[in-house]
Structure formats: structure tokens, C-alpha cells
Coordinates of C-alpha atoms and ligand atoms in Angstrom, one line a residue:
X23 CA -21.8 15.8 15.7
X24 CA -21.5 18.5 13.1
X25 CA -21.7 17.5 9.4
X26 CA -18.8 18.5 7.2
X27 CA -21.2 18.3 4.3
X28 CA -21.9 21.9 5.3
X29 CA -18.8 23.3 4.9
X30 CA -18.6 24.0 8.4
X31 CA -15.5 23.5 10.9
X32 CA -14.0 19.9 10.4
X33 CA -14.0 18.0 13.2
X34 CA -11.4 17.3 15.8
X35 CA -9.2 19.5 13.8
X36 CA -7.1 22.4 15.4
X37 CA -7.5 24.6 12.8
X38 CA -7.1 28.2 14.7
X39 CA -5.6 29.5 11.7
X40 CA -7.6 32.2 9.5
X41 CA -5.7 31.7 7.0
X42 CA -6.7 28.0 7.1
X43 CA -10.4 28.1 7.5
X44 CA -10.5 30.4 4.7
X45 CA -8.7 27.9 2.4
X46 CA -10.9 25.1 3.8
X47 CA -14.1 27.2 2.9
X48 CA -12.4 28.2 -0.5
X49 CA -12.1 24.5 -1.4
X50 CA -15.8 23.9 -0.1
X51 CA -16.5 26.1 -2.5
X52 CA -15.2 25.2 -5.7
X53 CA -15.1 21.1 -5.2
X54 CA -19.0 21.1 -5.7
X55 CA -19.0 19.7 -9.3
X56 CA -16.1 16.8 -7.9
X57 CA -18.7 14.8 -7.4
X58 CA -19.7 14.7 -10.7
X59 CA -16.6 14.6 -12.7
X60 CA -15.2 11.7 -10.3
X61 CA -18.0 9.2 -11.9
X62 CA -17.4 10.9 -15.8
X63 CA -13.4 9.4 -14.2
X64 CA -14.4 6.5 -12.8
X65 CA -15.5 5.3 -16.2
X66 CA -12.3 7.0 -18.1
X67 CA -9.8 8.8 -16.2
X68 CA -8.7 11.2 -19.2
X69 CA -12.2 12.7 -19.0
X70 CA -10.4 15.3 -17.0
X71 CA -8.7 17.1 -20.2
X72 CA -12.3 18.6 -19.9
X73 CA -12.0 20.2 -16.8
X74 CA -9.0 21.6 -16.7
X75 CA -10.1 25.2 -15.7
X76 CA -12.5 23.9 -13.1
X77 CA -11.4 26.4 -10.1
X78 CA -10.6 23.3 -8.0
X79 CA -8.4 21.7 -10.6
X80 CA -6.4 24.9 -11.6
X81 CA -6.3 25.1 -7.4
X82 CA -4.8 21.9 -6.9
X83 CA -2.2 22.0 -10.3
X84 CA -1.1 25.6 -8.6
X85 CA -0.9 24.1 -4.9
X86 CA 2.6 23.0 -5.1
X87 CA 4.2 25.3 -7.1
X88 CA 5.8 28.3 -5.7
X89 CA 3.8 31.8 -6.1
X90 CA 6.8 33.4 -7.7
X91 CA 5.7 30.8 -10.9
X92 CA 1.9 31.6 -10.8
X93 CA 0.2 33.8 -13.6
X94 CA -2.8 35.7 -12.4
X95 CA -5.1 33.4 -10.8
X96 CA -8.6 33.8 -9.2
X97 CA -7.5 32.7 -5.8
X98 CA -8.1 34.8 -3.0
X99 CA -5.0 36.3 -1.3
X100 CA -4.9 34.7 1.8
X101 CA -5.5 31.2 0.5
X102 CA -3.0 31.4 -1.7
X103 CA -0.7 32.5 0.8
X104 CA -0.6 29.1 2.4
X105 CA -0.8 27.2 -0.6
X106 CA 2.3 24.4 -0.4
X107 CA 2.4 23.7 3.5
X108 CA 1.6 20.2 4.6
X109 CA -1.2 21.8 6.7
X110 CA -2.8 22.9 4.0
X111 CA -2.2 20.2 1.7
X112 CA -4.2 18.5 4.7
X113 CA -7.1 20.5 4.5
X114 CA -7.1 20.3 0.6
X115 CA -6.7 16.9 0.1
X116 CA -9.4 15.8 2.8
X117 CA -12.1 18.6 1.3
X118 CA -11.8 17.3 -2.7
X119 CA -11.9 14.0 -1.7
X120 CA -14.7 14.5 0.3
X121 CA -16.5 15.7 -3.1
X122 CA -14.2 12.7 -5.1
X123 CA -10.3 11.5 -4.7
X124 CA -10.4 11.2 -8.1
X125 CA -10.9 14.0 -9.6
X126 CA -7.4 15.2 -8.0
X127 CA -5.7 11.7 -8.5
X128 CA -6.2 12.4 -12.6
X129 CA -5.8 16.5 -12.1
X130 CA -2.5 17.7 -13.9
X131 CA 0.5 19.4 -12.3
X132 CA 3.8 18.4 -10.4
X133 CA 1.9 17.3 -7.4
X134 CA 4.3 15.2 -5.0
X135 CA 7.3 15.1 -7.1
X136 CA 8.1 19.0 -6.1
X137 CA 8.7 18.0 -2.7
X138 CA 11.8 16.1 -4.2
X139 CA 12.8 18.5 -6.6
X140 CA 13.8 21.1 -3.4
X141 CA 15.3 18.6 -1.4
X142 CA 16.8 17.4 -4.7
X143 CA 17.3 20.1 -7.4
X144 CA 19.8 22.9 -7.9
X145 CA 18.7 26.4 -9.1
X146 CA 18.6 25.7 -12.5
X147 CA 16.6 22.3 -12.1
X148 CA 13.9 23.5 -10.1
X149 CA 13.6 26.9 -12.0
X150 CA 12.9 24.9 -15.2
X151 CA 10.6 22.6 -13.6
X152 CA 8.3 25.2 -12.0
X153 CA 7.9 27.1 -15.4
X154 CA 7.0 24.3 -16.9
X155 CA 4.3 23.3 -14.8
X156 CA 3.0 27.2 -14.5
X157 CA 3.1 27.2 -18.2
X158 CA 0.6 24.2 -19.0
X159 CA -1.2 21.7 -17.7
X160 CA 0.9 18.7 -18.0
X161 CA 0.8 15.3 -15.7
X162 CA 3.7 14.0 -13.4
X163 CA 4.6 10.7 -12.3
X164 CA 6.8 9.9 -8.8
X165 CA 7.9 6.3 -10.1
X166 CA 9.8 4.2 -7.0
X167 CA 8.0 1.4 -6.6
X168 CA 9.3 -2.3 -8.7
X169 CA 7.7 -5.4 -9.6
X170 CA 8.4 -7.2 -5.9
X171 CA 10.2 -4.1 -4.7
X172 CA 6.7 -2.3 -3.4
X173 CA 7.5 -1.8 0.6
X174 CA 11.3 -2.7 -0.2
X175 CA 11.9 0.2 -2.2
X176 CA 15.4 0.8 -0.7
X177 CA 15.9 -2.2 -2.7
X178 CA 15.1 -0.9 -6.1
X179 CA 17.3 -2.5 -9.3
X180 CA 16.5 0.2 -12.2
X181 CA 19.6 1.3 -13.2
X182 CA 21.7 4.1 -14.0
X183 CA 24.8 3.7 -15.5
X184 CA 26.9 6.4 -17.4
X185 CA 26.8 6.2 -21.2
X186 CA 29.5 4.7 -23.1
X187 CA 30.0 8.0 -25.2
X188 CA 30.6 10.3 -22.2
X189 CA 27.1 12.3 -22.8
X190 CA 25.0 11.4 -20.2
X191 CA 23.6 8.6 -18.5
X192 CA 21.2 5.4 -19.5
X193 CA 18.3 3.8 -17.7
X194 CA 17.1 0.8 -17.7
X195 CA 14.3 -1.3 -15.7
X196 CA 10.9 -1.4 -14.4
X197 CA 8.5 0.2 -12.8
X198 CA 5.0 -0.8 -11.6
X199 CA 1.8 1.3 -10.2
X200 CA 3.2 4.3 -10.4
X201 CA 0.1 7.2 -10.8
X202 CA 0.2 8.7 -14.1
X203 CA 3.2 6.5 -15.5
X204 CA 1.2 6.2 -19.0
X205 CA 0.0 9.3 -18.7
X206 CA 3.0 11.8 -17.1
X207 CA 4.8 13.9 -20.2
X208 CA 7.4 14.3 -17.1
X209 CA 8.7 13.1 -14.2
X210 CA 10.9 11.5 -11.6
X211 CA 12.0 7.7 -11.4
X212 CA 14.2 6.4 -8.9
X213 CA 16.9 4.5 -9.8
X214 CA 20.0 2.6 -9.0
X215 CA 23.9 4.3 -9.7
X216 CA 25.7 2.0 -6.8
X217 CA 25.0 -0.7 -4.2
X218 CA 23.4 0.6 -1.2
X219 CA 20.6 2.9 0.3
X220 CA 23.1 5.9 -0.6
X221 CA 23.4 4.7 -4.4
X222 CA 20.0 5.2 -5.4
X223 CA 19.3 8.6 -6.8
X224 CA 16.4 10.9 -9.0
X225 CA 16.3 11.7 -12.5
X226 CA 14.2 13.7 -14.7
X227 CA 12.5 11.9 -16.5
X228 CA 10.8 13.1 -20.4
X229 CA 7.9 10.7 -21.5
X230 CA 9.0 11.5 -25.0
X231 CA 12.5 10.0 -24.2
X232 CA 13.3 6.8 -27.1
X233 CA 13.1 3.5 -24.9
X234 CA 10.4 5.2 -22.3
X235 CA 6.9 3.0 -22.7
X236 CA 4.2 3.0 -20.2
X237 CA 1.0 1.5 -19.8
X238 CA -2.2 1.8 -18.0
X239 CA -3.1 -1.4 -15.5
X240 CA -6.5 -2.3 -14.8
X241 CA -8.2 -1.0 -11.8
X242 CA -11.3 -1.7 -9.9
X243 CA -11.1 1.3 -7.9
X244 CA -9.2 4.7 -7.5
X245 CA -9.3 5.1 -11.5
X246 CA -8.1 8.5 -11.5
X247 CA -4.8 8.0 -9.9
X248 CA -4.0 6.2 -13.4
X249 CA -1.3 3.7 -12.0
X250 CA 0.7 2.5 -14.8
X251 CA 3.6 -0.3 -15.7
X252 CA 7.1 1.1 -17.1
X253 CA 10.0 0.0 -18.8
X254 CA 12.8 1.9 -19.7
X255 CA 15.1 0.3 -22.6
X256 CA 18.7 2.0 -22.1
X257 CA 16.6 5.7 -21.8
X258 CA 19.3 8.7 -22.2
X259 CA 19.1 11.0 -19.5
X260 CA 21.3 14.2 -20.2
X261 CA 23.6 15.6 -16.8
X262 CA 21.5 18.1 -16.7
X263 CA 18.6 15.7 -15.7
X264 CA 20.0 13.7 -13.0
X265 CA 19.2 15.7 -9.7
X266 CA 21.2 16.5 -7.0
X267 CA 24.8 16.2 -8.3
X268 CA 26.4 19.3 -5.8
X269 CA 24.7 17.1 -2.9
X270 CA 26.6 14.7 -0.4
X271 CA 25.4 10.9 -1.5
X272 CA 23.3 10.5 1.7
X273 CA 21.4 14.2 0.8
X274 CA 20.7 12.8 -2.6
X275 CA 18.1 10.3 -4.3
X276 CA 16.3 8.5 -1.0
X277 CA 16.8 11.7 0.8
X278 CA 14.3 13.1 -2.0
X279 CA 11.9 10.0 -2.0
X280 CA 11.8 10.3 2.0
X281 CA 11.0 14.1 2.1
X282 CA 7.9 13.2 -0.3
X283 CA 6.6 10.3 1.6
X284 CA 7.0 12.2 4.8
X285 CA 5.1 14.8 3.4
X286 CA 2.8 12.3 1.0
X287 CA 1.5 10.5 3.9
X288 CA -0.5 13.0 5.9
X289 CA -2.3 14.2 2.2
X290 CA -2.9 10.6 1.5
X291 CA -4.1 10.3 5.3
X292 CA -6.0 13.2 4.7
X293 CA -7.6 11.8 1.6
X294 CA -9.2 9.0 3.0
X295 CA -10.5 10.6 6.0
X296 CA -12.3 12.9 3.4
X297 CA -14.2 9.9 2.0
X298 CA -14.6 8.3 5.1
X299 CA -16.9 11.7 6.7
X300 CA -18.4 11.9 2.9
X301 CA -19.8 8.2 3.8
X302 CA -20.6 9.1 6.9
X303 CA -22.7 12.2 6.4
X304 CA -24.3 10.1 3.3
X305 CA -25.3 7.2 5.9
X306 CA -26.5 10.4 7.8
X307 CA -28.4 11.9 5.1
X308 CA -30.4 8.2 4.6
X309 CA -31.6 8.6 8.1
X310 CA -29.6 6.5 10.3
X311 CA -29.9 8.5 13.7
X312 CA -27.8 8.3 17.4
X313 CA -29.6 6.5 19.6
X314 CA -30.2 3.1 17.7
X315 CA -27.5 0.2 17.3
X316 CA -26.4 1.5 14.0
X317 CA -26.4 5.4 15.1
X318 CA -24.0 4.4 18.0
X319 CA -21.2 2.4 15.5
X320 CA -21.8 5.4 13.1
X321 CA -21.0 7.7 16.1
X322 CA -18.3 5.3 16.9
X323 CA -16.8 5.8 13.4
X324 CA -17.2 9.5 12.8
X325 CA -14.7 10.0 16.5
X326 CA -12.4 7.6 14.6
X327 CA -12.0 9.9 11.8
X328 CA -12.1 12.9 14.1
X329 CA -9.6 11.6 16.3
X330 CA -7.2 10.5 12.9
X331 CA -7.9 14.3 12.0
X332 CA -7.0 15.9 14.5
X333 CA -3.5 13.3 14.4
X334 CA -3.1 14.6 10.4
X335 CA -3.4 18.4 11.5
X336 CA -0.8 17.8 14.5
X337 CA 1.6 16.3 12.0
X338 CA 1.3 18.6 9.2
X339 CA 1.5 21.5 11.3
X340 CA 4.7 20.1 12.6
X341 CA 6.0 18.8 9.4
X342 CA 5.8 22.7 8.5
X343 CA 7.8 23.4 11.6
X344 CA 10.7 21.2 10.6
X345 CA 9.5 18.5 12.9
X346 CA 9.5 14.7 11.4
X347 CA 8.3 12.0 13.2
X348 CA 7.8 9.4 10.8
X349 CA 6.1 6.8 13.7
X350 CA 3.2 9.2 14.0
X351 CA 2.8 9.8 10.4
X352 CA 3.0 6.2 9.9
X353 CA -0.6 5.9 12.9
X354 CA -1.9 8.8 11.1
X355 CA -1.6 7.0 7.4
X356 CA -2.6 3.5 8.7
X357 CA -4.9 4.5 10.7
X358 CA -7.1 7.0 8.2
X359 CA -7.1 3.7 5.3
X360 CA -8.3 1.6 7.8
X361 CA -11.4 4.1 8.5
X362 CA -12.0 4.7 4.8
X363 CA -12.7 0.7 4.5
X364 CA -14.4 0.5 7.6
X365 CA -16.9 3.4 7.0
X366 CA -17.8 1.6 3.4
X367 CA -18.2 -1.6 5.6
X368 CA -20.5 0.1 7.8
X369 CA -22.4 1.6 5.1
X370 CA -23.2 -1.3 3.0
X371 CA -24.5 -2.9 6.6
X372 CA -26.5 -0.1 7.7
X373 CA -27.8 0.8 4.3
X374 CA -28.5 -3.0 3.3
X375 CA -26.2 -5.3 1.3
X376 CA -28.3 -4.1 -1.8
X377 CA -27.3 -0.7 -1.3
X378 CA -23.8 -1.4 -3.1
X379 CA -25.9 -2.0 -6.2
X380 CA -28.5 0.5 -6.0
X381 CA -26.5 3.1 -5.3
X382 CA -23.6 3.6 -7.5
X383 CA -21.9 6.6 -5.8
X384 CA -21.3 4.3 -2.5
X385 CA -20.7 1.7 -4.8
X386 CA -17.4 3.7 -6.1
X387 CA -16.7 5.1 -2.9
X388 CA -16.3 1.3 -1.5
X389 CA -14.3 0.6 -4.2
X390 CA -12.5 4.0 -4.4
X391 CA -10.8 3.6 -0.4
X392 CA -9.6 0.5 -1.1
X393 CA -6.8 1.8 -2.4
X394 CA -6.0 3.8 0.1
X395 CA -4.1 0.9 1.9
X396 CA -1.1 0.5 -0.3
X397 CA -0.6 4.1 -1.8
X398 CA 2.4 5.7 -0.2
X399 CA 3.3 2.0 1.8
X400 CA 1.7 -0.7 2.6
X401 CA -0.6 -0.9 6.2
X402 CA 1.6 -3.7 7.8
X403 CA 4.9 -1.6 7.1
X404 CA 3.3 1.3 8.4
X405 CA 1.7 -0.8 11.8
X406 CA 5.7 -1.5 12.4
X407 CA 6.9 1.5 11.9
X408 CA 4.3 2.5 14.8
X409 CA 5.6 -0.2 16.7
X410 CA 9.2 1.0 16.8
X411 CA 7.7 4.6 17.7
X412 CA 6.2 2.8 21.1
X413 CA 9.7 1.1 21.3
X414 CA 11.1 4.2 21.2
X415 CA 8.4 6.3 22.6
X416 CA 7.8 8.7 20.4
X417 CA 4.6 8.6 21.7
X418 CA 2.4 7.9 18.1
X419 CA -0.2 5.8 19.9
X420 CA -1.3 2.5 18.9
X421 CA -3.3 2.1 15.7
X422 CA -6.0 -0.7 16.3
X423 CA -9.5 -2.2 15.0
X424 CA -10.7 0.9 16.7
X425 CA -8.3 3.3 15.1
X426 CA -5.7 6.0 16.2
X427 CA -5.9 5.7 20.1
Ligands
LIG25 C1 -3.6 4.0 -6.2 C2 -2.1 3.8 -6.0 C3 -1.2 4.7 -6.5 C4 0.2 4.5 -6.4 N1 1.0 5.5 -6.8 C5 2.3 5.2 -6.8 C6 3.2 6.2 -7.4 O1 2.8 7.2 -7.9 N2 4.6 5.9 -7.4 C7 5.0 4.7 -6.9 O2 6.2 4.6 -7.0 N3 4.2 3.8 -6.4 C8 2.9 4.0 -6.3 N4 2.0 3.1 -5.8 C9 2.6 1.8 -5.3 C10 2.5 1.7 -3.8 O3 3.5 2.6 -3.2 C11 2.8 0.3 -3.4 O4 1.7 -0.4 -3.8 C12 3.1 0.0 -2.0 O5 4.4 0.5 -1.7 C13 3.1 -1.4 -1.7 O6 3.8 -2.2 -2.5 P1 3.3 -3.5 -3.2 O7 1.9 -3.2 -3.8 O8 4.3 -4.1 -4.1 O9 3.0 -4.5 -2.0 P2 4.1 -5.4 -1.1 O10 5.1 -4.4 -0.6 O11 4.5 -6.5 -2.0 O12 3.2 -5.9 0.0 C14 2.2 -6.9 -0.2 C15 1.6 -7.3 1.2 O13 2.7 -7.7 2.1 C16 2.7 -6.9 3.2 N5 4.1 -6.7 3.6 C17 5.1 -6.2 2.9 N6 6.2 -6.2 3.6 C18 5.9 -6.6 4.9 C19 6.7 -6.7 6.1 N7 8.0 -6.4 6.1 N8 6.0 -7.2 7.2 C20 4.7 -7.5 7.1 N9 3.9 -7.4 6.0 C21 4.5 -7.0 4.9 C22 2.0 -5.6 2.9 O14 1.4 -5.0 4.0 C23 0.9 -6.1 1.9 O15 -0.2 -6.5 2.5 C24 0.6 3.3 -5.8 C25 -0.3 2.3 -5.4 C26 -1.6 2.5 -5.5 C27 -2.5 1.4 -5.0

């Protein structure tokens, strides 16, 4: 099976695209010092202030913001021509974590939250949002998820309510492990105007805002994504802020969150398949061989992640041509986490039990996919979700022990 340590074609993907293996080899190239910088994270996930014009992290802060915003950046043409599509974001995501999911976890920019802000934003909104992000290097935070409100976001209780003196609105409520809450000088949080699915809607949120406080929460793994606790104490939010007022109700707020996690998913999918062929082809590298017990359930593994590649590449190519089919993404997503964890598993077996102390980059990497499981949902919601695809046949295949069938 061919090693993806080598930069060469990833496997089971579909990538016929030029324009894709170029980006694919571009990000090869400039996530070799990832490695690195994720343990300087691991340890203290600001470290990254030091990076900043890494190629990689000025690569992944540009990725989702339109070219029309970029300054003159030393990226070559035809990479950044499909800088922004899912399919890309794929091939991205899976290649820096492959080197360490950190270092693009902790990496500044507005990252998932654009996705909302053009299903969400008007002109003027999304104009000033882009600049800001093209003009320095500041963090974002997505906040949607509650204290007991993880998977039922649709029930979410922040509130929004219009201020007493006509300027404006106030917020007030909680969120909890949201990626760069304590951390984000901007953002999005989700919040509560009516009762319902089509009450809940997005506002702009400043960091700097009186009644906004944030802190970090302890983490054993996954240090760089930063996830946070946040309260907001009646937090003024001028009109200007609140995104989406020129859309219908049900083209507003969730329609924002869902056109992220649609499009979150397959990156975050991506992700863990990265770290799942980076333990691989380290198990590889310590001389564990096809053709032995442990070769064989290494083998087994590695056609797992292929086939869960292959999946992600299908769906972000599709999610690019307007297609949504939220059962598959759902496999893909449940299926990739499941692989991450198993591949540690099989590691610290293969390797020996002692290997989780002796070698402290597997050591991280075990902890590091463990996370993998609740970001962007939880695995049981997403196992339903697949279920109701076979119900309906959508045809997303079952996800088992085994993986993505
Ligand atoms: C590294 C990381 C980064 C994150 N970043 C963000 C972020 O930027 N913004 C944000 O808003 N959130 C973020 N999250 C939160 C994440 O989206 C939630 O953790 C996730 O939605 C699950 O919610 P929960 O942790 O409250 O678990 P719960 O929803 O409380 O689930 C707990 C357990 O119950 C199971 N469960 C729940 N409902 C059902 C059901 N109906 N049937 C069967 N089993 C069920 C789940 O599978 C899980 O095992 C992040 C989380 C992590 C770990």
C-alpha cells in the first residue's frame, strides 16, 4: 500500500484533478515543521503567535477567505485557485493533520464561521468581515453548542432580546467547548430571538464587547482547538451585527449553522483520517510488515481509512456541486473518528503497551483523536442520522466496527 508519508497520491481518493494534486503536494510541502510546532501546542496552545507566517499557517488563515480579500501571497496560482471548496478543504485538512491537527486547530483566521457568514450575511456584513480577517491575524470562534444542549443544539436557550432603548439588541447565556471562545477577538454565537427551530439566529460577536467573558477548559487532548466556556451578561449587539435580517426566518440563523456543519464535517472527517494514515505509516516505519498477524489488522486498517477517504472526496466534491446529503456525511464523519481511535488502539498493541510512554508523539496522537468523536456532533447522533439514510435509501452505507462499508 503506498505510504502517504511520501507525499505521494492519497489513497482511495479520486483525486483526477490537477489542480488538486498540486494543492495536496503544495500542503506536503509546507506542513513539514507541523510536527514540531503541534508538541511546542500541545504544551501551550498560544505558542502559535510564533508561527504565524509559517507558509502553512498563512495557507490555512487565507483558505477561506475569498481571493478578492488576499494581499500578495506566496501561493502558487493554481492552488490558490481552489482554495475555499469542500474538496479542497478535504485535502488540506487531512495533509496538516497528518503533520499535527493542532497546529491548524490554534492557526488564526475565520475558518468555519465564513461558511455562515455567505449563507448568512448581506454585502456589507461579509465585506467587513473578510477585510478584517485579510488585514491580521486574528482568531474566530463558531459558538452553538450549551451546557446540556451539545447534540440538541436546535434547542439552544442564549437569548436575544431587543434592547430596552431601541439601539440594538442584548445577549445573554452560555456557551460551552466552543474552539477559541477565550481566545477569538471575533465571532459568531448562536442564539435564541423566538421559540422554535426558526427563532434562533447569528450574531456577530466582538470579544471586547462589556459582559463577554471566556475561559479556557482543561484538555487532555486536541489542545490547540482551545475549546472554551462563555457567558454573556446582557452583551450589546448593534443592528448592524445580527446577520441575516433581509432573509426569510427559515433562511436565517440554523440555516447558517447547518451550511457549516455540512460543510465542517467532511474537514473534520478529513482530519482524523490524516492522523489515522500518520499512525499508520509510523507503525510502518517501526517495522511492522504484511504478512504477520499484526501486518494483516494494519492492512485491515489502512483500507478503512482508504475506503472513508475516498467517501470524504465523493462528498466534498458533491458538496461543491450543490449536492447535500447529510446521511453520507454523517458515515463519512463517524466513520473517520472511529478509525482515528482505532489506529491509536492498534498502535499501542502492535508497538507494546509501553510505547504510549516511550514515545511521546503517539502518546499525543492517541490522545489528540480522541476528540475527534464529539467535534462537529456526537458519533451516536451521527450513527442515526445514517440510519435514516438506509431508511430512506440514500444509500450512505452502514458505518460499523469495521468502518464505512
Ligand atoms: C475539540 C472540540 C472542539 C469543539 N468546537 C466547538 C465549536 O467551535 N463550537 C461549538 O459550538 N461546539 C464545539 N464543540 C462541541 C461539540 O460540538 C459537542 O461536544 C458535541 O456537539 C456533543 O455535545 P456534548 O459534548 O454536549 O455531548 P452530548 O450531546 O451531551 O452527548 C453525550 C453522549 O450522549 C450521546 N447522545 C446524545 N444524544 C443522543 C441520542 N439522541 N441518541 C443516542 N445517544 C446520544 C452522544 O453520542 C455522547 O456519547 C467542540 C467539541 C470538541 C471536543
Amino acid at each position: 500500500m503506498a505510504e502517504v508519508n511520501r507525499g505521494g497520491p492519497l489513497v482511495g481518493s479520486d483525486l483526477r484533478d490537477d489542480r488538486m494534486r498540486a494543492l495536496d503536494r503544495h500542503c506536503w510541502s509546507v506542513s513539514g515543521e507541523f510536527r514540531k510546532l503541534g508538541e511546542l501546542l500541545d504544551q501551550d496552545p498560544d505558542a502559535i503567535d510564533d508561527h504565524l507566517d509559517l507558509p502553512g499557517v498563512l495557507l490555512y488563515r487565507f483558505f477561506s477567505i475569498p481571493r478578492r480579500y488576499w494581499p500578495a501571497l506566496d501561493v502558487p496560482p493554481q492552488v490558490a485557485a481552489v482554495c475555499g471548496t469542500s474538496l479542497a478543504q478535504a485535502v488540506v485538512w487531512e495533509r496538516f493533520s497528518y503533520a499535527d491537527p493542532n497546529v491548524l486547530l490554534a492557526g488564526p483566521g475565520p475558518a468555519l464561521s465564513s461558511d455562515a457568514i455567505h449563507a448568512l450575511a448581506d454585502e456589507e456584513q461579509t465585506d467587513r468581515w473578510f477585510r478584517r480577517f485579510a488585514a491580521r491575524p486574528d482568531h474566530t470562534f463558531f459558538a452553538v453548542t450549551e451546557p446540556a444542549k451539545g447534540s440538541a443544539a436546535t434547542e439552544l436557550t442564549t437569548t436575544l432580546r431587543p434592547a430596552t432603548d431601541g439601539d440594538g439588541w442584548v445577549l445573554n447565556g452560555e456557551k460551552t467547548y466552543v474552539g477559541n471562545g477565550a481566545r477569538g477577538q471575533v465571532g459568531l454565537v448562536f442564539c435564541r430571538r423566538a421559540p422554535g427551530p426558526w427563532g434562533i439566529e447569528a450574531a456577530l460577536v466582538e470579544a471586547s464587547s462589556p459582559g463577554f467573558s471566556a475561559e479556557l477548559l482543561p484538555s487532555v487532548g486536541l489542545r490547540g482547538a482551545r475549546i472554551s466556556r462563555m457567558r454573556f451578561e446582557d452583551v450589546r449587539i448593534p443592528d448592524r451585527n445580527l446577520l441575516g435580517q433581509h432573509r426569510r426566518p427559515t433562511q436565517r440563523g440554523l440555516h447558517g449553522a447547518r451550511q457549516v456543519f455540512y460543510r465542517a464535517r467532511p474537514g473534520i472527517a478529513a482530519m482524523a483520517v490524516g492522523c489515522a494514515q500518520a499512525v499508520c505509516d509510523h507503525v510502518r516505519g517501526q517495522g511492522v510488515r504484511d504478512g504477520g498477524a499484526g501486518g494483516d489488522r494494519l492492512a485491515a486498517v489502512e483500507d478503512r481509512i482508504a475506503a472513508i477517504r475516498r467517501l470524504i472526496h465523493r462528498i466534498a466534491a458533491d458538496i461543491d456541486g450543490g449536492l447535500i446529503d447529510p446521511h453520507r456525511i454523517a458515515a463519512a464523519k463517524a466513520g473517520a473518528a472511529r478509525v482515528a481511535e482505532d489506529a491509536t488502539v492498534l498502535a499501542a498493541e502492535l508497538l507494546g503497551p509501553a510505547s504510549l510512554l516511550d514515545d511521546p508523539w503517539l502518546e499525543k496522537v492517541y490522545r489528540d483523536v480522541r476528540a475527534f468523536e464529539f467535534m462537529e456532533g456526537a458519533g451516536n447522533v451521527h450513527l442515526l442520522s445514517v440510519f435514516q439514510g438506509l431508511l430512506k435509501g440514500s444509500g450512505a452505507g452502514a458505518v460499523g466496527p469495521e468502518g464505512v462499508r
